[in-house]
XYZ file of C-alpha atoms in Angstrom:
424
model
C -28.693 19.615 138.624
C -31.715 21.500 140.673
C -34.177 23.502 138.642
C -35.609 26.820 139.609
C -38.299 27.940 136.538
C -39.700 31.693 136.501
C -42.648 32.172 133.654
C -43.896 34.662 132.540
C -46.698 35.352 130.138
C -48.448 32.278 128.861
C -51.309 31.617 126.594
C -54.619 32.018 127.519
C -56.160 29.594 129.804
C -54.892 27.801 133.156
C -52.049 25.990 130.348
C -48.972 27.143 132.484
C -50.609 26.860 135.440
C -50.545 22.621 135.117
C -47.318 22.886 133.781
C -45.996 24.394 137.021
C -47.883 22.096 139.076
C -46.440 18.750 136.978
C -42.618 20.777 137.144
C -43.019 21.052 140.814
C -44.517 17.803 141.079
C -40.982 16.107 139.640
C -38.890 18.539 142.015
C -38.584 21.716 140.660
C -39.090 25.163 141.943
C -41.642 27.292 140.291
C -42.514 31.031 140.544
C -44.777 32.687 137.970
C -44.448 36.032 137.314
C -47.767 38.204 136.425
C -48.466 41.554 135.047
C -51.743 42.107 135.463
C -54.958 40.514 136.629
C -55.427 38.047 133.674
C -52.116 36.180 134.500
C -53.166 36.480 138.062
C -56.396 34.788 137.708
C -55.083 31.262 135.549
C -52.196 30.923 137.852
C -53.794 28.943 141.286
C -50.765 28.298 143.406
C -50.598 32.095 144.704
C -47.173 31.048 147.115
C -45.156 31.254 143.802
C -47.192 34.300 141.844
C -45.427 37.372 141.827
C -46.971 40.104 140.701
C -45.202 42.745 138.626
C -46.950 46.547 139.236
C -43.609 48.979 137.761
C -43.172 50.286 134.547
C -41.821 48.517 131.544
C -38.796 50.491 131.832
C -38.279 48.858 135.131
C -39.030 45.961 134.278
C -35.457 44.615 133.301
C -33.371 45.321 136.679
C -36.313 43.840 138.144
C -36.042 41.187 135.985
C -32.231 40.424 137.324
C -32.941 41.552 140.616
C -35.365 38.462 140.880
C -33.297 36.220 138.833
C -30.366 36.581 141.461
C -32.933 36.476 144.814
C -34.549 33.028 143.609
C -31.598 31.194 141.895
C -33.628 30.866 138.623
C -32.187 28.383 136.262
C -34.831 28.499 133.454
C -36.721 30.816 131.746
C -40.851 29.679 130.079
C -43.030 32.189 128.026
C -44.868 31.711 125.351
C -43.964 33.614 122.242
C -40.373 35.464 122.179
C -40.955 38.728 120.865
C -43.516 40.577 122.672
C -41.446 43.599 124.510
C -41.386 42.213 128.152
C -40.264 38.849 126.533
C -37.482 39.677 124.292
C -35.921 42.015 126.735
C -36.054 38.528 129.497
C -34.638 36.498 126.885
C -31.620 38.504 126.089
C -30.658 39.063 129.751
C -31.346 35.099 130.305
C -29.290 34.317 127.831
C -26.424 36.833 128.666
C -26.644 34.713 132.153
C -26.498 31.590 131.149
C -29.944 30.592 131.648
C -32.108 27.922 129.669
C -34.684 29.516 127.734
C -38.292 27.585 126.767
C -40.247 29.395 124.309
C -43.730 27.988 123.889
C -45.808 29.225 120.426
C -48.866 28.054 118.308
C -47.366 24.528 116.753
C -45.639 24.807 112.857
C -47.559 22.191 112.115
C -50.967 22.834 113.346
C -53.400 21.369 114.825
C -53.037 18.553 116.757
C -49.433 19.819 117.826
C -47.826 22.802 119.709
C -44.237 24.465 119.672
C -41.572 23.741 122.026
C -38.256 25.245 121.465
C -35.167 26.326 123.476
C -33.498 30.121 122.631
C -36.273 31.223 120.249
C -38.892 30.384 117.876
C -40.289 31.011 114.563
C -37.922 33.684 113.117
C -35.433 33.231 116.229
C -35.659 28.985 115.723
C -32.529 26.969 115.174
C -34.917 25.308 112.472
C -33.934 29.112 110.486
C -30.607 27.724 109.881
C -30.938 24.482 110.056
C -30.947 22.766 106.183
C -32.780 19.819 104.825
C -29.889 17.925 104.538
C -28.872 18.418 107.959
C -32.377 17.403 109.292
C -32.085 14.452 106.564
C -28.524 13.637 108.410
C -30.524 13.185 111.653
C -32.978 11.069 110.825
C -30.468 8.600 109.499
C -31.334 6.046 112.637
C -35.352 6.258 112.426
C -37.745 4.801 110.823
C -41.212 5.730 112.438
C -43.808 6.388 109.518
C -45.555 9.813 111.211
C -49.145 10.779 111.115
C -50.720 12.535 108.312
C -51.345 16.679 109.506
C -55.578 17.099 110.351
C -57.192 19.307 108.698
C -59.034 19.959 111.763
C -58.794 22.616 114.207
C -60.445 21.162 117.340
C -60.145 23.737 119.980
C -61.172 27.261 118.718
C -64.339 27.717 120.514
C -62.065 27.217 123.671
C -59.512 29.814 122.425
C -61.970 32.029 121.978
C -63.366 31.284 125.023
C -60.473 31.806 127.165
C -59.204 35.226 125.010
C -62.339 36.766 126.047
C -62.653 35.518 129.712
C -58.226 36.762 130.176
C -59.189 40.505 128.123
C -62.468 40.757 130.701
C -60.190 40.200 133.786
C -57.420 42.844 132.623
C -60.250 45.262 131.509
C -62.728 45.160 134.910
C -59.783 44.209 137.540
C -56.637 45.096 136.805
C -56.267 47.910 139.526
C -53.292 46.363 141.148
C -51.674 46.852 137.802
C -52.227 50.507 137.078
C -48.896 50.242 134.769
C -49.418 47.451 132.313
C -49.841 47.800 128.745
C -50.896 45.961 126.446
C -48.309 44.577 123.543
C -51.328 44.846 121.171
C -51.564 48.496 119.620
C -55.568 48.493 120.873
C -56.588 48.582 124.116
C -57.851 46.238 126.357
C -61.318 47.298 126.496
C -61.454 47.271 122.172
C -59.320 43.786 122.770
C -62.369 42.140 125.085
C -64.910 43.930 122.720
C -63.835 42.209 119.664
C -63.778 38.905 121.583
C -67.644 39.245 122.434
C -68.087 40.351 119.230
C -67.177 37.053 117.664
C -68.456 34.836 120.140
C -71.877 36.689 119.357
C -71.999 36.546 115.827
C -70.585 32.883 115.240
C -73.545 31.530 113.552
C -73.530 34.337 110.543
C -70.018 34.301 110.305
C -70.561 30.485 110.387
C -73.417 31.137 107.397
C -71.459 33.781 105.382
C -68.564 31.043 105.258
C -70.720 28.165 104.059
C -72.330 30.449 101.517
C -68.815 31.667 100.115
C -66.963 28.194 100.270
C -69.987 26.891 98.208
C -69.773 28.839 95.743
C -66.082 28.376 95.229
C -66.281 24.689 95.465
C -68.810 25.011 92.931
C -67.891 27.316 90.753
C -65.557 25.303 88.403
C -62.474 27.247 88.220
C -59.415 26.850 89.351
C -58.684 29.085 91.863
C -54.653 30.495 93.816
C -55.496 30.698 97.772
C -54.013 33.005 99.812
C -53.907 32.779 103.740
C -54.177 35.126 105.652
C -52.991 36.349 109.300
C -53.276 38.430 111.519
C -52.429 41.784 111.343
C -51.371 42.269 114.495
C -49.867 38.518 114.945
C -46.060 38.412 116.099
C -44.864 36.357 112.711
C -46.441 38.687 110.131
C -45.056 42.188 112.423
C -42.071 41.433 113.364
C -41.083 38.443 111.059
C -42.941 39.926 107.588
C -42.421 42.666 104.948
C -45.020 44.135 104.942
C -46.391 47.316 107.738
C -50.243 47.271 107.670
C -51.814 43.591 105.593
C -53.183 45.936 103.221
C -50.155 46.617 101.518
C -49.192 42.731 101.234
C -53.114 42.659 100.129
C -52.132 45.080 97.397
C -48.900 43.245 96.189
C -51.276 40.093 95.725
C -54.050 41.603 93.876
C -52.053 43.039 91.428
C -49.531 40.119 90.585
C -52.602 38.424 90.376
C -54.028 40.707 88.072
C -50.895 40.399 85.397
C -49.929 37.287 85.690
C -52.836 34.679 86.249
C -54.750 33.487 82.895
C -57.996 34.819 82.142
C -59.593 31.976 84.235
C -58.272 31.456 87.233
C -59.998 33.055 90.447
C -57.913 34.051 93.647
C -59.790 33.247 97.139
C -58.424 34.885 100.507
C -59.200 32.885 103.208
C -58.987 34.785 106.715
C -57.210 33.244 109.951
C -59.576 31.368 112.033
C -59.812 34.199 114.866
C -59.492 37.150 112.608
C -62.019 39.869 114.766
C -62.557 42.615 112.197
C -60.038 45.255 113.566
C -58.605 45.483 110.321
C -61.014 45.782 107.006
C -59.265 43.119 105.020
C -63.318 42.671 103.038
C -63.145 46.281 102.315
C -59.510 45.961 101.579
C -59.970 43.386 98.426
C -63.217 44.691 97.188
C -61.294 47.531 97.320
C -58.243 46.847 95.290
C -59.775 44.586 93.325
C -61.982 46.735 91.812
C -59.154 48.996 91.304
C -57.359 46.179 88.737
C -60.716 45.060 87.047
C -60.787 41.699 88.916
C -63.834 41.827 91.125
C -65.566 38.862 89.358
C -62.140 36.866 90.231
C -61.668 37.374 93.973
C -63.235 35.760 96.905
C -62.881 35.998 100.765
C -63.588 33.104 103.296
C -64.181 33.988 106.434
C -61.617 31.160 108.622
C -63.281 27.700 108.277
C -61.939 24.335 107.111
C -58.127 25.372 105.663
C -58.458 21.903 104.003
C -61.693 22.256 101.459
C -59.843 25.109 100.094
C -56.832 23.318 100.099
C -57.543 20.586 98.286
C -58.266 21.737 94.917
C -56.023 24.575 94.929
C -53.245 25.742 91.923
C -51.473 27.049 94.811
C -50.927 29.185 98.308
C -49.631 32.340 98.741
C -49.052 34.438 102.253
C -46.484 36.251 104.673
C -45.248 33.704 106.785
C -48.663 31.773 107.694
C -47.634 28.162 109.603
C -51.048 27.033 107.810
C -48.871 26.825 104.542
C -47.594 24.323 105.735
C -50.560 22.246 105.227
C -49.815 23.759 101.804
C -46.525 21.637 101.236
C -47.693 18.620 102.645
C -50.256 18.505 99.462
C -47.583 19.408 96.979
C -48.803 22.394 96.196
C -46.481 25.813 94.823
C -45.726 28.240 97.652
C -44.836 32.128 97.605
C -43.914 33.657 100.804
C -42.713 36.534 101.456
C -41.500 37.160 105.473
C -39.081 34.737 107.694
C -40.235 31.338 108.153
C -39.129 27.930 109.540
C -40.446 26.626 106.162
C -38.736 29.220 103.838
C -36.425 26.600 102.161
C -35.400 26.584 98.989
C -36.599 23.213 98.486
C -40.127 24.426 99.442
C -41.076 28.145 98.286
C -40.727 29.881 94.694
C -38.528 32.706 94.693
C -40.377 33.583 91.581
C -41.973 37.173 90.916
C -45.477 37.660 91.792
C -46.359 37.602 88.741
C -44.500 34.781 87.494
C -46.025 32.876 90.007
C -49.519 33.238 89.164
C -48.858 32.397 85.253
C -46.517 28.795 86.191
C -46.359 28.570 89.748
C -42.858 26.000 90.454
C -43.836 22.873 92.708
C -42.267 22.275 95.842
C -39.807 19.533 96.136
C -42.596 16.877 98.083
C -39.535 14.252 99.110
C -37.752 17.137 101.138
C -40.593 18.310 102.892
C -41.706 14.996 104.119
C -38.009 14.823 105.674
C -38.588 18.038 106.896
C -41.774 17.390 108.659
C -40.510 14.108 109.819
C -37.944 16.239 111.469
C -40.588 18.640 113.145
C -41.913 15.806 114.647
C -39.176 14.464 116.651
C -38.194 17.602 117.651
C -40.150 20.610 118.110
C -43.709 19.703 117.834
C -45.398 18.267 120.563
C -48.877 16.019 120.103
C -51.701 18.273 122.513
C -53.370 21.288 122.705
C -53.421 24.687 125.057
C -56.943 25.245 124.983
C -58.999 22.722 125.293
C -58.327 19.998 128.557
C -58.001 16.758 126.703
C -55.080 18.545 124.696
C -53.128 19.627 127.639
C -53.742 16.514 129.027
C -51.508 14.785 125.989
C -49.654 17.719 125.951
C -48.053 17.462 129.709
C -47.616 13.597 129.457
C -44.295 14.634 127.319
C -43.581 18.279 127.420
C -42.707 18.625 130.729
C -39.698 15.603 130.268
C -38.447 17.378 127.739
C -38.122 20.798 129.805
C -36.282 18.873 132.612
C -33.995 16.850 130.181
C -30.585 18.254 129.794
C -30.372 18.262 126.070
C -32.013 20.262 123.389
C -34.497 18.664 121.145
C -32.609 19.292 118.577
C -29.410 17.975 120.200
C -30.629 14.984 121.401
C -32.422 14.065 117.932
C -28.415 14.730 116.257
C -26.928 12.701 119.110
C -29.352 9.964 118.576
C -31.956 10.227 121.959
C -35.117 12.002 120.841
C -38.118 11.872 122.740
C -40.428 9.154 122.892
C -43.286 10.475 120.208
C -46.756 10.089 121.673
C -49.874 8.433 119.196
C -51.309 11.134 117.538
C -55.562 10.194 118.850
C -58.052 12.217 116.490
C -61.610 11.930 117.870
C -64.071 13.388 116.285
């Protein structure tokens, strides 16, 4: 069957352009809808670019017409919760199109996520039990690599984000109806990116100091894995309206349940840009509950350095929690996540968890991780040139396959795995 791919918004940078070029080389037709100048700037095949300059309200009818006019068979997008994508997925499924969803890796940092139909809370993993995963893995005996602790393309990620927002901020006249899916203006987002780039040396020094105090303190500690408040996982698949709400529940539970000599460490997301006053909220809540001297805040950095000595981990639904599970650490999660299985995540109250947390079933988690690496987790990266090359070597064939990666494994026909090479 001849495939016609329609791309919507992708990760910042040239990945979607390179992916479209490879699919075109494979004999497929490829079209790209752009909603702002940032989308346009990173798509260099002008003959296939379609600028959408209408309103959000008119988008569903426009998409219906576009699918019919171009004979679209496949929809490709990054994240499935932003309004234009959510509407597009609904329409595509109703018309029988294949929906290809890219996301940041569930097993970061050296993998990305590729699924069909939906990701995160909409993923097929949500309804797949560990027993079903083990059944699918019976024919396989490949020894898979450990999860690396270093995210190798953070600078590129920040750079492409800043460049994308610069195009939207200063060259977006054609797209006068464009509205960002974030709750802040494009100008504010660009300023936050630039500020972060400017202050990177200071942030690094602050992080090193905080980590050194924790590593040399000699106290047992629990690690809170923070997310971006505007991230789709936190916003659309979690029970909290704001990060401050999550912090309040966490610090209160720690104050009531943790032994008096235990500490609580908050690790910020690597892309935290200061739009939310997390540090101030932590200080305020710690003072309220009388635990100021036992609470710490770390600005990003390598997660492994903190996880290796932690007693437990707590999060809303961060993918970083999987590194805690891989180490056998007790985990408390509040939101919807693909790893929210009874074998892994504690159901204790917050107070009871900090008093004596239940450990996960490590054997079950190893099988779960093996299942992900045979299906939805693809070696590579959206943001670095080397990572994109790794990714394209495998994901194009997976997209052209008639089988969903999960169905392929169930049928005993998983995609070939690429050996992970970590270059320091």
